[in-house]
Short mmCIF file of C-alpha atoms in Angstrom, two decimals:
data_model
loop_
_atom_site.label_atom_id
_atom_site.label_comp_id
_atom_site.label_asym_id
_atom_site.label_seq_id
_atom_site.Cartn_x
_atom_site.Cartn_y
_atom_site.Cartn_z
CA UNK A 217 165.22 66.60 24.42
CA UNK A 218 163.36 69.13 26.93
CA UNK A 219 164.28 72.70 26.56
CA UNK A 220 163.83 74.53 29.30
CA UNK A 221 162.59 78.07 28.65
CA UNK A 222 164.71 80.70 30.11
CA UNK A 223 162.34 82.70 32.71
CA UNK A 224 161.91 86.15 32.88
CA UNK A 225 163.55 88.03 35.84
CA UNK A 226 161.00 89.28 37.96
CA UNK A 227 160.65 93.07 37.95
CA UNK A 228 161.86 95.00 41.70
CA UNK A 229 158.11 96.59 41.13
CA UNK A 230 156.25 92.50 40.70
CA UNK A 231 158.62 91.53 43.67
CA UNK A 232 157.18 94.43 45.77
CA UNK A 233 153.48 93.58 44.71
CA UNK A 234 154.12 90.10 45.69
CA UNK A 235 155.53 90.84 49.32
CA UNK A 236 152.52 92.91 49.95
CA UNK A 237 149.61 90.62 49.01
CA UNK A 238 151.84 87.79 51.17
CA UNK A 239 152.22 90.13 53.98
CA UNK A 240 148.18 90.94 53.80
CA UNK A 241 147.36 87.32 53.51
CA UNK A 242 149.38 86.97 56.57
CA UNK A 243 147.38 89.55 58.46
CA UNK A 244 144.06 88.19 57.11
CA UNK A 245 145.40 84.62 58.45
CA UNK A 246 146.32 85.70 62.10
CA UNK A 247 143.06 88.19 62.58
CA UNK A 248 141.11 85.01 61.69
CA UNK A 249 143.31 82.67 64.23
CA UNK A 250 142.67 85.74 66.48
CA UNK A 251 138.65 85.86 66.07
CA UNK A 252 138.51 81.83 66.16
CA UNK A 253 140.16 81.18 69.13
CA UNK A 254 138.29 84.18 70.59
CA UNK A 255 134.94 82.91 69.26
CA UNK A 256 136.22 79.40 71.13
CA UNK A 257 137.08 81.08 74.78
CA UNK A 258 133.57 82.63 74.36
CA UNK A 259 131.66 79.14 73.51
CA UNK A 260 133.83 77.88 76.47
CA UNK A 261 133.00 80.74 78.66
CA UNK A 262 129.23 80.33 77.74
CA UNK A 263 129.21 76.49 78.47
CA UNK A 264 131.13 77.52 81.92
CA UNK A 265 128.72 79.57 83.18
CA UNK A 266 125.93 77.27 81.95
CA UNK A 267 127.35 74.34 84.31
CA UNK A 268 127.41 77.00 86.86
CA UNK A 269 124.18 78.12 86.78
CA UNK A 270 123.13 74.23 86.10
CA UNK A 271 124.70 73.29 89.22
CA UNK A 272 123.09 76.07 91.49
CA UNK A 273 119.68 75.49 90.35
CA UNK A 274 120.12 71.61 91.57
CA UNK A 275 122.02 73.04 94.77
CA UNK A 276 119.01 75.17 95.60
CA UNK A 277 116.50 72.38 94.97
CA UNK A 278 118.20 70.19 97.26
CA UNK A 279 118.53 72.73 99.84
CA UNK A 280 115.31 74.45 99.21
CA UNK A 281 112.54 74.42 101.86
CA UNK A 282 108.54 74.39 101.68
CA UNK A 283 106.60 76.28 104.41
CA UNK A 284 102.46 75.93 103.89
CA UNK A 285 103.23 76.16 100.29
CA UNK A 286 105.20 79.01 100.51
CA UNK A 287 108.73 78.54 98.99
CA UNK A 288 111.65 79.72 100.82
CA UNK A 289 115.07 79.80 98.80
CA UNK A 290 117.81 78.73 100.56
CA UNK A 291 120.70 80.85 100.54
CA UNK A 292 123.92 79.53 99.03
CA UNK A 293 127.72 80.29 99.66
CA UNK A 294 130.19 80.73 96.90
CA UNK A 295 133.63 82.01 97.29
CA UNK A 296 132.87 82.22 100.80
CA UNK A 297 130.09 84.87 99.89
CA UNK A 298 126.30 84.93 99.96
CA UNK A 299 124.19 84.24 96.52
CA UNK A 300 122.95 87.02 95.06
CA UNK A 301 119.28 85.93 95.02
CA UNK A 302 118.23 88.43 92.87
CA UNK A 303 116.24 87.51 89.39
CA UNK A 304 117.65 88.73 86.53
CA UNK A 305 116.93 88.77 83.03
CA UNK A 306 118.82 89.05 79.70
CA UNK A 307 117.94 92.15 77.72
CA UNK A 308 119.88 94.09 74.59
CA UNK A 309 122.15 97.03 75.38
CA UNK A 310 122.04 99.07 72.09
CA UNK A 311 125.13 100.99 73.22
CA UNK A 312 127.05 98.34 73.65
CA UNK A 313 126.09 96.00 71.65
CA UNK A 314 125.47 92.74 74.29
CA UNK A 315 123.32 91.12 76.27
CA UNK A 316 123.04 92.25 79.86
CA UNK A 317 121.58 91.29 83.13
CA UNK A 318 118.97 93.77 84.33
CA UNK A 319 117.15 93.11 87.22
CA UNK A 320 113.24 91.59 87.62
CA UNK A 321 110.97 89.76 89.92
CA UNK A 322 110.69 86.17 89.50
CA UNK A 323 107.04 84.54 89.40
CA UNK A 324 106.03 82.20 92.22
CA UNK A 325 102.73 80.54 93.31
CA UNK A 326 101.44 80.60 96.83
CA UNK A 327 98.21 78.85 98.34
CA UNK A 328 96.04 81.82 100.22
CA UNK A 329 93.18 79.87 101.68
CA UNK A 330 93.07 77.18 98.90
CA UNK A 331 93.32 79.34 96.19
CA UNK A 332 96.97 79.82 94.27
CA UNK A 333 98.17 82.89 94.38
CA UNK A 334 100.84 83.96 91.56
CA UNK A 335 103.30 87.07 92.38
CA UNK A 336 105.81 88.41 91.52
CA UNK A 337 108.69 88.46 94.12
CA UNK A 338 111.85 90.72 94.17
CA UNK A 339 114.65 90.61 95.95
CA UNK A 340 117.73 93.54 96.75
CA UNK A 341 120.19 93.84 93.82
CA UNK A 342 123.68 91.54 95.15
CA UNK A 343 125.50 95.05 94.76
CA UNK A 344 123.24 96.45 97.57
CA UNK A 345 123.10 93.50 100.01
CA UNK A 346 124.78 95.91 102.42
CA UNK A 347 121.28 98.44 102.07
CA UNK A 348 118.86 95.89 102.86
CA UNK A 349 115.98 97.13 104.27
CA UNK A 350 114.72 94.95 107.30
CA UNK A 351 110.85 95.36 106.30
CA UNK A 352 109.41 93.95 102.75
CA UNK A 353 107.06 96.23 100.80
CA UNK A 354 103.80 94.65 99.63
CA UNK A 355 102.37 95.96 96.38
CA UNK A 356 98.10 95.56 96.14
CA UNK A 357 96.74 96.42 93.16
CA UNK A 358 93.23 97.94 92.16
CA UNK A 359 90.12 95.95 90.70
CA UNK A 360 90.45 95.14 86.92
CA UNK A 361 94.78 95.27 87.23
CA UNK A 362 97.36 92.96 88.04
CA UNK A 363 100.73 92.88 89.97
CA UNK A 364 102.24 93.21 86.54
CA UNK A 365 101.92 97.01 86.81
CA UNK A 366 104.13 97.71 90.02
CA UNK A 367 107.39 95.83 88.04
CA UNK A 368 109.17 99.08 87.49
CA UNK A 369 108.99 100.38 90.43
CA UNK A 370 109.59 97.16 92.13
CA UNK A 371 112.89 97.38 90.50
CA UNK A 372 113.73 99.99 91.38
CA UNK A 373 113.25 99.58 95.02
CA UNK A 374 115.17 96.57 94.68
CA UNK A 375 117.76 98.52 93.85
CA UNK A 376 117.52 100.40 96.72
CA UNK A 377 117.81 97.33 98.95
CA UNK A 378 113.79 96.51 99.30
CA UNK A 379 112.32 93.19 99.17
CA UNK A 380 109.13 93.47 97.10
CA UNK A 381 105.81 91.11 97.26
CA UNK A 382 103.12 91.98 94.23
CA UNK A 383 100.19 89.24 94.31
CA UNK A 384 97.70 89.09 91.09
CA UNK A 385 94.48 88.79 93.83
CA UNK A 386 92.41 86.20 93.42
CA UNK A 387 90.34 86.70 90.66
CA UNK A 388 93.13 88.07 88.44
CA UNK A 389 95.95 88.26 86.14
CA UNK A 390 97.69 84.29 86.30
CA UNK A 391 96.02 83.85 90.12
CA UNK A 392 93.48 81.30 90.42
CA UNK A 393 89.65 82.36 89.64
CA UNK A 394 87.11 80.21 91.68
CA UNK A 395 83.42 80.65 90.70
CA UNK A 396 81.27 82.65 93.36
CA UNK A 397 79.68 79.41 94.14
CA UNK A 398 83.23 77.89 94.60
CA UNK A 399 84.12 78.93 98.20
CA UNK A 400 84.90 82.93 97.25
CA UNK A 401 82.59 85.36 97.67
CA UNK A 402 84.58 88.01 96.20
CA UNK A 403 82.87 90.74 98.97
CA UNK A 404 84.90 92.60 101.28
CA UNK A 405 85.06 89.99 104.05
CA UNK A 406 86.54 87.65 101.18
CA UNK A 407 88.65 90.03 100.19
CA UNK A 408 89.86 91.01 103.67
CA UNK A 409 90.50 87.38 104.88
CA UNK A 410 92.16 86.17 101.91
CA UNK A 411 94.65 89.28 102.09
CA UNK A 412 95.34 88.99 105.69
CA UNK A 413 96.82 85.20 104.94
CA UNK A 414 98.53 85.86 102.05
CA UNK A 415 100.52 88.80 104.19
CA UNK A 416 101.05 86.77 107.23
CA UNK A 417 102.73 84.12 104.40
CA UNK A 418 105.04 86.74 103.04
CA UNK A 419 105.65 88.28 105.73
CA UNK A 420 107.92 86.32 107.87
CA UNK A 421 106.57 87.22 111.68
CA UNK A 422 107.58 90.90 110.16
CA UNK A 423 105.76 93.81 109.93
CA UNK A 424 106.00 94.78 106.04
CA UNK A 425 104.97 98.36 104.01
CA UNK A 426 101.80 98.90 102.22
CA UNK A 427 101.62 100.41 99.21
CA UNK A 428 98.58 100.10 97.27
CA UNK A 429 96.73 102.19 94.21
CA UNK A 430 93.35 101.43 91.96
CA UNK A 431 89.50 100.95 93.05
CA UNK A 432 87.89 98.49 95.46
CA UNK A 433 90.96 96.13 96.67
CA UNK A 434 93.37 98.39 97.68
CA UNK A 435 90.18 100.11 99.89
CA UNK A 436 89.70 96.56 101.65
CA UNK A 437 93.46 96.32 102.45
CA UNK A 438 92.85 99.73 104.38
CA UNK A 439 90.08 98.10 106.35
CA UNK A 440 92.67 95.18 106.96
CA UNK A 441 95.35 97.63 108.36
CA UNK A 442 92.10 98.42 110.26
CA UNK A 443 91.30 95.41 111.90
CA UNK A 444 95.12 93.97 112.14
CA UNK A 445 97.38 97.12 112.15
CA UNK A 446 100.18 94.67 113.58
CA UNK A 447 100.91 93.84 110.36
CA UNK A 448 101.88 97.05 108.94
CA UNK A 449 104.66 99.10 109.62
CA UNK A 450 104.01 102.05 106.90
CA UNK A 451 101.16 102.55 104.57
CA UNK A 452 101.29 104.58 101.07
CA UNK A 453 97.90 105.27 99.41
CA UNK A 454 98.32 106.09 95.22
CA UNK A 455 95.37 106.99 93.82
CA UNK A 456 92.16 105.57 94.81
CA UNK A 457 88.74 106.50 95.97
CA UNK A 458 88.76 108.39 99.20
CA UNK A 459 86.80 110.57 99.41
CA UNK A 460 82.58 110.92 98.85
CA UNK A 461 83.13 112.49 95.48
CA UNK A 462 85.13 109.89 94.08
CA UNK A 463 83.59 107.73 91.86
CA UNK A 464 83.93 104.35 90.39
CA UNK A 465 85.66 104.71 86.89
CA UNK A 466 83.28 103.72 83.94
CA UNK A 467 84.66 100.58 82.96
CA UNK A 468 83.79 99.26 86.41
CA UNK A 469 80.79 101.57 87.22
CA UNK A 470 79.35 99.51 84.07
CA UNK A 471 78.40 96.91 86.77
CA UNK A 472 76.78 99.49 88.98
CA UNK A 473 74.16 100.55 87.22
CA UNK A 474 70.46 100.08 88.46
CA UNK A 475 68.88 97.00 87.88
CA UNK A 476 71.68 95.22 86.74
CA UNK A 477 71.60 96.45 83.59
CA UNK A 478 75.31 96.12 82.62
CA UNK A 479 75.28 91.85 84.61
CA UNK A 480 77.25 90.10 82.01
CA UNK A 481 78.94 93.29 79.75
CA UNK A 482 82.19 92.32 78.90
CA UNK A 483 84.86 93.87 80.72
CA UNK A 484 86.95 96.51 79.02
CA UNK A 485 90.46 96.10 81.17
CA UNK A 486 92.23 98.47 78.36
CA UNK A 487 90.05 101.38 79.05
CA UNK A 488 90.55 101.12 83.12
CA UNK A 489 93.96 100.50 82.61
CA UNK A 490 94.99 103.09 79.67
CA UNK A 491 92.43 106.02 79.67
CA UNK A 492 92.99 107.83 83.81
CA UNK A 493 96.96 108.04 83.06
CA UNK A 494 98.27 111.23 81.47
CA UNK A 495 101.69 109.25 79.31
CA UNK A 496 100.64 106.04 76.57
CA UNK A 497 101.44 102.71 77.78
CA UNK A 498 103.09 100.77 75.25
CA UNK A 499 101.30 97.68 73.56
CA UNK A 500 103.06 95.00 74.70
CA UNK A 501 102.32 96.09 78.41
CA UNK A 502 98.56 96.63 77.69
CA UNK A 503 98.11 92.51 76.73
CA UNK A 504 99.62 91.62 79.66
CA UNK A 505 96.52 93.80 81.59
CA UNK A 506 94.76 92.47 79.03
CA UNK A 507 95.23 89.10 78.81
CA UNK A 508 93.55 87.59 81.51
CA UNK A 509 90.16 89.43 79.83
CA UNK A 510 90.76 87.38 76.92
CA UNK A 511 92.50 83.88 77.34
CA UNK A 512 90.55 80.99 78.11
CA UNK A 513 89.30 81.80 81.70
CA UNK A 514 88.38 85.11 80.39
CA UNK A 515 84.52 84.89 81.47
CA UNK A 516 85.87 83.97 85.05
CA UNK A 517 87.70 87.06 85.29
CA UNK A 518 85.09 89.21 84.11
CA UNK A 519 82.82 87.40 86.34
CA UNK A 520 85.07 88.36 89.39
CA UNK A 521 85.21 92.21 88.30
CA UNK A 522 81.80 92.15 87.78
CA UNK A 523 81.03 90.27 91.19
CA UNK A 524 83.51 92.78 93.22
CA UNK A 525 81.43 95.78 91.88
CA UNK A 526 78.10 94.29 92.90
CA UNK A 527 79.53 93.38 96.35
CA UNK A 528 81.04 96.36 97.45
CA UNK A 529 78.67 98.62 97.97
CA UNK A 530 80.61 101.73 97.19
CA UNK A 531 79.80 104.61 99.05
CA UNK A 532 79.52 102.76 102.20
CA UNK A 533 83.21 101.39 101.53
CA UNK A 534 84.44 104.38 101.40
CA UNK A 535 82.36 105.72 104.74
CA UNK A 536 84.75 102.90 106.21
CA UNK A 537 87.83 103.91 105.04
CA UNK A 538 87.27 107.63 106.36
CA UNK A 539 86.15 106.29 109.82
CA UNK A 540 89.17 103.78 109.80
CA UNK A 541 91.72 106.68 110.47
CA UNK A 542 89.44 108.77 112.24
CA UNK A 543 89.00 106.02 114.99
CA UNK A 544 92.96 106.04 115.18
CA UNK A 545 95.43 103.50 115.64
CA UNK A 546 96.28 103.37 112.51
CA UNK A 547 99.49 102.58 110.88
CA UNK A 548 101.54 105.75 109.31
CA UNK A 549 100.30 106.83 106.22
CA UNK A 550 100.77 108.93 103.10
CA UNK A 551 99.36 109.40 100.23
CA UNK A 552 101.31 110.26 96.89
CA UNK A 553 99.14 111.34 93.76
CA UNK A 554 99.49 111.92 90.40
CA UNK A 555 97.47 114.97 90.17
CA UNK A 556 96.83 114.50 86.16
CA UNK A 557 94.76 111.80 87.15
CA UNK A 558 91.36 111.45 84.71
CA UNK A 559 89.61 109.55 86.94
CA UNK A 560 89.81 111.20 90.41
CA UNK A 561 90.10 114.54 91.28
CA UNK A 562 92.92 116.22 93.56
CA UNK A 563 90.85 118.28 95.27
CA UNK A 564 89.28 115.56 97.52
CA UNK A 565 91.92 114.26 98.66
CA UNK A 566 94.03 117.27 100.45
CA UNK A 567 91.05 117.70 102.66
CA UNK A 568 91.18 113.65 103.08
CA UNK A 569 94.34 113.76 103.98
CA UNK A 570 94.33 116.49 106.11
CA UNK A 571 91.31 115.06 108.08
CA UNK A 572 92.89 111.51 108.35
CA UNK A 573 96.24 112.99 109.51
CA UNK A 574 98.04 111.70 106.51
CA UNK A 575 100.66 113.11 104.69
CA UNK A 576 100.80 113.84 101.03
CA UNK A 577 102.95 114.24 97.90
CA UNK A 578 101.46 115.63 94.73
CA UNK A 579 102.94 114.48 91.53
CA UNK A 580 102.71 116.54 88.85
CA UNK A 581 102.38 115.46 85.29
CA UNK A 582 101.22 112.10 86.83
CA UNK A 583 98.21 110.64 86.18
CA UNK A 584 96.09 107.67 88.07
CA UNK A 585 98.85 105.15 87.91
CA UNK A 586 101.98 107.11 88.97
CA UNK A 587 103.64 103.69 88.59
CA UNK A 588 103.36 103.47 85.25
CA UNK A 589 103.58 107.03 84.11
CA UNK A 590 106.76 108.08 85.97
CA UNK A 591 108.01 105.12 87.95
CA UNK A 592 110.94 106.70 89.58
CA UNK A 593 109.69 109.69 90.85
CA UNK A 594 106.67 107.08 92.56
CA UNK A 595 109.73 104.95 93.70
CA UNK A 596 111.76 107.69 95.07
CA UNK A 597 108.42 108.98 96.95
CA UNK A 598 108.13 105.68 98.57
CA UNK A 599 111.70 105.32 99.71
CA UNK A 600 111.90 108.96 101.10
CA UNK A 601 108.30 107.84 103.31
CA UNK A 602 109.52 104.19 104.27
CA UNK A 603 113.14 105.78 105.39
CA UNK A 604 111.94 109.35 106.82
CA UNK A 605 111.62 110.16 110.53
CA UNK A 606 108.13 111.23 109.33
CA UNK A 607 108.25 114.89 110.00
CA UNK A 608 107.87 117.38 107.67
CA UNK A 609 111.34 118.59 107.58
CA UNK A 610 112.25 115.44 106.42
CA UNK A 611 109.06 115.14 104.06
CA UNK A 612 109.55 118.15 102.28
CA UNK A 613 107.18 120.29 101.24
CA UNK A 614 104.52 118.35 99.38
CA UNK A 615 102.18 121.09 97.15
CA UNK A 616 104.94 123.24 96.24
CA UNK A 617 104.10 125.70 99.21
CA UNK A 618 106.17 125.69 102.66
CA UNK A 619 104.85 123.81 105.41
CA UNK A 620 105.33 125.09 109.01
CA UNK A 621 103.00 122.62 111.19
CA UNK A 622 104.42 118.88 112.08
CA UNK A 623 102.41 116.45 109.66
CA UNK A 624 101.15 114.48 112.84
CA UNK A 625 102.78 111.29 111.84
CA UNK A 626 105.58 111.95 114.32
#
């Protein structure tokens, strides 16, 4: 016999309690459907746009050309549209949360007279293909840096439609670093050759614009705008030796000292690089100027500072720079200079300037690598050069006083 036990009639106030925990397990249910099929679409989106980039990456190998080593990307169509040949990379947006695409320079190798050459090469943002400026900007650096320090700026111009060229010389950051005994000299005929190649390469059978900032190398570009001024449209000078009371900074003069008493001192790249600016550079972007003082061809790149300071023959270098623009003929020029600079004074270089017919913007607050220390006011001092009808109207005043002559670049 099985008695079934008479069951208790639910209460209205148990019925209620139930209908609410089925209607929340409900929700809970669809907002997980929701977040797994949206999860899903954005694994699917992911793998989409990885076969996308996939298949443009095989498209422009098959397309791409070579040219004396010299890579030239071919230009693909999508959607009836141009590639946006820009190089991006993927950093984290705290605001919003995501990854985003900012823009970059991609790294590239290019023979120079049998040595490789690495750069860094930019190209105009896709959203300012429109803006593109017809001549490329060349970035030299000083002795003891590395192209590495003009990538902020670089973007920047990018965005403003420039195509940018910054070569580690021989001799530093990833470039190649060939013994003296090994075919370069690292003196200023070297250094003049080898630079007058590698713009030809870049170039494109256009005249480009200079800009170039440190010691020693950026001097011997001058003197190459000297002896082939057909290669230069427009030159800005930022911060270097001009003038007779400029002197090598200690790191380097280290290797200029009578009777080669500092020949084989180790070479302290933080110091040049860190102590003439008047803002810290972070860490991270000290052991990239760094690095190639402490890797595994470290002696050869100490060996090349070392070997550029015993070759140059300072003052005499910068004799040739002065008489370079006082013989005339020589392309545009300005110079913009961060007058907080610890390493070379101001003063110098108005009465340069105004002897070599240059033009000048001071930057103040800025010290000797305006680059680094306030990137977009150097960038937006190159732009308003490379784009102005070169008079002073257009120039502004440049030392916080009016100007009423023509700068003599017109």
């Amino acid at each position: 016999i099985i008695i079934k036990r008479p069951q208790k009639k639910k209460s209205p106030l148990s019925l209620s309690h139930n209908r609410r925990e089925n209607t929340l397990n409900t929700k809970n249910n669809n907002r997980r459907e929701r977040e797994r099929k949206k999860r899903i679409t954005y694994e699917q989106q992911q793998r989409r746009q990885k076969r996308r980039r996939t298949k443009r990456r095989h498209s422009t190998a098959s397309r791409g050309k070579v040219a004396g080593s010299f890579i030239v990307r071919a230009a693909e169509e999508e959607d009836g549209e141009e590639e946006d040949k820009a190089t991006y990379k993927e950093t984290f947006d705290s605001s919003t949360g995501q990854m985003v695409k900012t823009l970059t320079q991609s790294i590239e190798q290019i023979d120079v007279n049998g040595q490789t050459w690495t750069q860094r090469r930019g190209s105009p943002s896709g959203k300012n293909k429109e803006n593109k400026k017809e001549n490329a900007v060349v970035f030299i650096h000083g002795l003891g840096s590395r192209a590495y320090t003009f990538r902020q700026v670089s973007v920047l111009l990018q965005e403003k439609g420039y195509e940018t060229f910054a070569p580690d010389v021989v001799g530093h950051g990833d470039s190649e670093k060939p013994s003296s005994n090994g075919g370069f000299k690292y003196d200023e005929r070297s250094y003049v050759e080898a630079m007058e190649t590698y713009v030809e390469k870049v170039a494109n059978g256009k005249q480009v614009d200079l800009v170039a900032q440190g010691y020693v190398i950026p001097q011997y570009a001058i003197l190459l705008a000297r002896k082939r001024p057909d290669l230069f449209r427009r030159i800005i000078l930022m911060n270097m030796p001009l003038d007779g009371n400029h002197n090598l900074a200690a790191p380097l003069a280290t290797y200029a000292q009578m009777f080669g008493m500092g020949k084989g001192k180790a070479f302290d790249a933080v110091s040049l690089n860190y102590m003439g600016n008047e803002f810290a550079i972070g860490g991270d972007d000290m052991k990239e100027y760094e690095r190639a003082y402490v890797g595994s061809d470290a002696e050869n790149a100490r060996m090349a500072v070392e070997m550029t300071v015993a070759n140059a023959d300072f003052k005499n270098l910068k004799k040739k720079v002065k008489d370079a623009y006082f013989q005339g003929g020589m392309p545009k020029t300005r110079i913009v200079w961060g007058v907080a600079d610890k390493y070379l004074d101001q003063a110098p270089m108005f009465s340069w300037a105004s002897d070599a017919r240059a033009s000048e913007k001071a930057l103040r607050k800025v010290g000797h690598m305006p680059q680094e220390d306030f990137p977009q006011v150097t960038a937006d001092a190159i732009d308003e050069f490379f784009t102005s009808d070169l008079k002073v109207g257009a120039l502004k005043s440049v030392r916080g006083r009016k100007v009423t002559a023509d700068d003599g670049q017109g």
